[in-house]
């Protein structure tokens, strides 16, 4: 009869968990922002493409940074009403900045626009609001790029905290934001 060795099983289980975490962390680094050298300058336009989970900053018509983003945890369709957890599609502007948000920095978007209000009215529903570009929830910044592996927001556009620091430094109020499918 082989003696029961619970300590060895516990060590093996913990080692497996740490290896899984290390592998996931390594994968998360693969989607880091791609920024052209010396190109961190004020953005004059942002384009979010939901189908590719990318957000591109532009200055004078040239891309200056591309980020992999997480979006709303809804169906992936355009936002049509409050509580659907979808990221809207359309033309918006950054209308305010909040560095005291529950997330690491937040750029508030001008959602809902006229078309969004009309769509919600046809459904006899409120359109919702508080759509932002933001970092990870405060206190969870250690998640870093792991947050990219799932859409988890209520309809917002989320980046890592380090990426949000770059965006925060280069995107002023009034910047146009186009969100496409």
Short mmCIF file of C-alpha atoms in Angstrom, two decimals:
data_model
loop_
_atom_site.label_atom_id
_atom_site.label_comp_id
_atom_site.label_asym_id
_atom_site.label_seq_id
_atom_site.Cartn_x
_atom_site.Cartn_y
_atom_site.Cartn_z
CA UNK A 1 0.00 0.00 0.00
CA UNK A 2 1.35 3.45 -0.96
CA UNK A 3 1.23 5.99 1.87
CA UNK A 4 -1.07 9.02 1.42
CA UNK A 5 0.99 12.23 0.89
CA UNK A 6 -1.33 15.27 1.02
CA UNK A 7 1.56 17.74 1.39
CA UNK A 8 3.04 16.72 -1.96
CA UNK A 9 -0.35 17.05 -3.66
CA UNK A 10 -0.82 20.52 -2.19
CA UNK A 11 2.62 21.62 -3.40
CA UNK A 12 1.93 20.21 -6.87
CA UNK A 13 -1.46 21.95 -7.01
CA UNK A 14 0.04 25.32 -5.99
CA UNK A 15 2.87 24.90 -8.50
CA UNK A 16 0.30 24.24 -11.22
CA UNK A 17 -1.66 27.35 -10.27
CA UNK A 18 1.47 29.50 -10.36
CA UNK A 19 2.47 28.07 -13.75
CA UNK A 20 -1.02 28.84 -15.10
CA UNK A 21 -0.81 32.40 -13.78
CA UNK A 22 2.66 32.89 -15.29
CA UNK A 23 1.45 31.58 -18.66
CA UNK A 24 -1.62 33.86 -18.62
CA UNK A 25 0.55 36.84 -17.69
CA UNK A 26 2.92 36.10 -20.57
CA UNK A 27 -0.03 35.89 -22.98
CA UNK A 28 -1.34 39.22 -21.70
CA UNK A 29 1.89 40.94 -22.70
CA UNK A 30 1.36 39.96 -26.33
CA UNK A 31 -1.47 42.47 -26.74
CA UNK A 32 0.31 45.50 -25.31
CA UNK A 33 -0.06 48.89 -26.96
CA UNK A 34 1.93 49.52 -30.07
CA UNK A 35 3.17 53.08 -30.03
CA UNK A 36 5.40 54.59 -32.68
CA UNK A 37 8.72 55.75 -31.19
CA UNK A 38 8.65 59.43 -30.24
CA UNK A 39 5.01 59.73 -31.29
CA UNK A 40 3.37 60.40 -27.95
CA UNK A 41 1.75 63.72 -28.85
CA UNK A 42 -1.66 65.22 -28.34
CA UNK A 43 -4.37 63.20 -30.04
CA UNK A 44 -6.93 64.97 -32.20
CA UNK A 45 -9.08 61.91 -32.96
CA UNK A 46 -9.85 58.47 -31.51
CA UNK A 47 -11.24 55.51 -33.46
CA UNK A 48 -12.50 52.40 -31.66
CA UNK A 49 -13.19 49.31 -33.78
CA UNK A 50 -15.27 46.88 -31.75
CA UNK A 51 -14.80 43.90 -34.08
CA UNK A 52 -11.02 44.00 -33.61
CA UNK A 53 -11.06 45.30 -30.01
CA UNK A 54 -8.72 48.15 -30.96
CA UNK A 55 -8.54 51.82 -30.12
CA UNK A 56 -6.31 54.05 -32.25
CA UNK A 57 -5.20 57.56 -31.36
CA UNK A 58 -4.55 59.93 -34.26
CA UNK A 59 -2.67 63.22 -34.52
CA UNK A 60 -2.83 65.20 -37.77
CA UNK A 61 -4.34 62.19 -39.57
CA UNK A 62 -1.55 59.81 -38.55
CA UNK A 63 -1.96 56.99 -36.02
CA UNK A 64 0.17 57.58 -32.93
CA UNK A 65 -0.88 54.61 -30.77
CA UNK A 66 -2.97 51.46 -31.09
CA UNK A 67 -4.36 49.74 -28.00
CA UNK A 68 -6.13 46.43 -27.46
CA UNK A 69 -9.27 47.20 -25.44
CA UNK A 70 -12.03 45.47 -23.52
CA UNK A 71 -15.61 46.49 -24.23
CA UNK A 72 -19.10 46.03 -22.81
CA UNK A 73 -20.01 42.54 -21.70
CA UNK A 74 -23.31 42.60 -23.61
CA UNK A 75 -24.00 40.92 -26.95
CA UNK A 76 -21.50 42.99 -28.95
CA UNK A 77 -24.25 44.86 -30.78
CA UNK A 78 -24.58 48.63 -30.59
CA UNK A 79 -25.92 50.02 -27.33
CA UNK A 80 -29.65 50.76 -27.66
CA UNK A 81 -30.82 51.14 -24.06
CA UNK A 82 -29.71 51.56 -20.50
CA UNK A 83 -28.53 48.32 -18.91
CA UNK A 84 -27.85 46.35 -22.10
CA UNK A 85 -24.08 46.37 -21.29
CA UNK A 86 -23.22 47.02 -24.94
CA UNK A 87 -20.67 49.57 -26.14
CA UNK A 88 -22.34 52.23 -28.30
CA UNK A 89 -21.51 52.87 -31.95
CA UNK A 90 -21.43 56.34 -33.44
CA UNK A 91 -19.72 59.71 -33.23
CA UNK A 92 -19.02 61.23 -29.82
CA UNK A 93 -16.58 63.59 -28.15
CA UNK A 94 -14.60 63.45 -24.93
CA UNK A 95 -16.69 65.87 -22.87
CA UNK A 96 -14.98 65.60 -19.48
CA UNK A 97 -12.06 64.02 -17.62
CA UNK A 98 -12.30 62.39 -14.19
CA UNK A 99 -9.14 61.47 -12.30
CA UNK A 100 -11.18 60.60 -9.18
CA UNK A 101 -13.20 57.87 -10.89
CA UNK A 102 -13.63 54.38 -9.42
CA UNK A 103 -11.47 53.34 -12.39
CA UNK A 104 -7.92 54.48 -13.17
CA UNK A 105 -8.67 57.80 -14.91
CA UNK A 106 -11.81 58.18 -16.99
CA UNK A 107 -12.57 60.13 -20.14
CA UNK A 108 -16.34 60.64 -20.34
CA UNK A 109 -17.93 60.42 -23.80
CA UNK A 110 -20.89 62.46 -25.05
CA UNK A 111 -23.14 59.38 -25.27
CA UNK A 112 -26.09 59.46 -25.91
CA UNK A 113 -26.14 61.50 -29.10
CA UNK A 114 -29.32 62.45 -31.00
CA UNK A 115 -29.45 59.13 -32.89
CA UNK A 116 -28.95 57.13 -29.67
CA UNK A 117 -31.82 59.00 -27.98
CA UNK A 118 -34.10 58.36 -30.97
CA UNK A 119 -33.29 54.63 -30.99
CA UNK A 120 -34.01 54.33 -27.26
CA UNK A 121 -37.24 56.34 -27.62
CA UNK A 122 -38.50 53.87 -30.25
CA UNK A 123 -38.00 51.15 -27.64
CA UNK A 124 -39.67 53.31 -24.98
CA UNK A 125 -36.48 52.92 -22.91
CA UNK A 126 -33.87 55.27 -21.47
CA UNK A 127 -30.66 55.36 -23.55
CA UNK A 128 -28.31 55.11 -20.57
CA UNK A 129 -25.15 57.13 -20.09
CA UNK A 130 -21.79 57.27 -18.36
CA UNK A 131 -19.90 55.71 -21.26
CA UNK A 132 -16.19 56.26 -20.71
CA UNK A 133 -12.70 55.31 -21.78
CA UNK A 134 -10.98 54.19 -18.58
CA UNK A 135 -8.36 52.01 -16.94
CA UNK A 136 -8.92 49.08 -14.62
CA UNK A 137 -11.04 49.43 -11.48
CA UNK A 138 -9.02 51.07 -8.70
CA UNK A 139 -7.17 48.49 -6.61
CA UNK A 140 -7.11 45.92 -9.42
CA UNK A 141 -4.37 47.46 -11.57
CA UNK A 142 -2.21 44.39 -10.94
CA UNK A 143 -4.45 42.58 -13.44
CA UNK A 144 -2.71 44.51 -16.22
CA UNK A 145 -3.20 42.93 -19.62
CA UNK A 146 -5.23 40.04 -18.21
CA UNK A 147 -8.27 42.32 -18.41
CA UNK A 148 -8.04 42.15 -22.21
CA UNK A 149 -9.09 38.50 -22.33
CA UNK A 150 -12.76 39.25 -21.69
CA UNK A 151 -15.25 42.03 -22.29
CA UNK A 152 -16.17 43.08 -18.77
CA UNK A 153 -17.40 46.68 -18.75
CA UNK A 154 -20.97 48.01 -18.59
CA UNK A 155 -20.47 49.46 -22.09
CA UNK A 156 -17.26 51.42 -21.61
CA UNK A 157 -13.89 51.05 -23.32
CA UNK A 158 -11.18 49.75 -20.97
CA UNK A 159 -7.38 49.71 -21.16
CA UNK A 160 -4.61 48.77 -18.74
CA UNK A 161 -3.67 51.45 -16.23
CA UNK A 162 -0.32 52.10 -17.95
CA UNK A 163 -2.06 52.52 -21.29
CA UNK A 164 -4.66 54.79 -19.72
CA UNK A 165 -1.83 56.96 -18.36
CA UNK A 166 -0.64 57.46 -21.97
CA UNK A 167 -4.16 58.20 -23.19
CA UNK A 168 -4.81 60.55 -20.26
CA UNK A 169 -1.65 62.52 -21.09
CA UNK A 170 -2.53 62.93 -24.78
CA UNK A 171 -6.32 63.22 -25.09
CA UNK A 172 -7.91 66.58 -24.24
CA UNK A 173 -11.59 67.41 -23.72
CA UNK A 174 -13.22 67.97 -27.11
CA UNK A 175 -11.42 65.12 -28.89
CA UNK A 176 -13.76 63.40 -31.39
CA UNK A 177 -14.33 59.68 -30.81
CA UNK A 178 -15.70 57.36 -33.49
CA UNK A 179 -16.87 53.93 -32.34
CA UNK A 180 -17.49 51.43 -35.16
CA UNK A 181 -18.56 47.84 -35.23
#
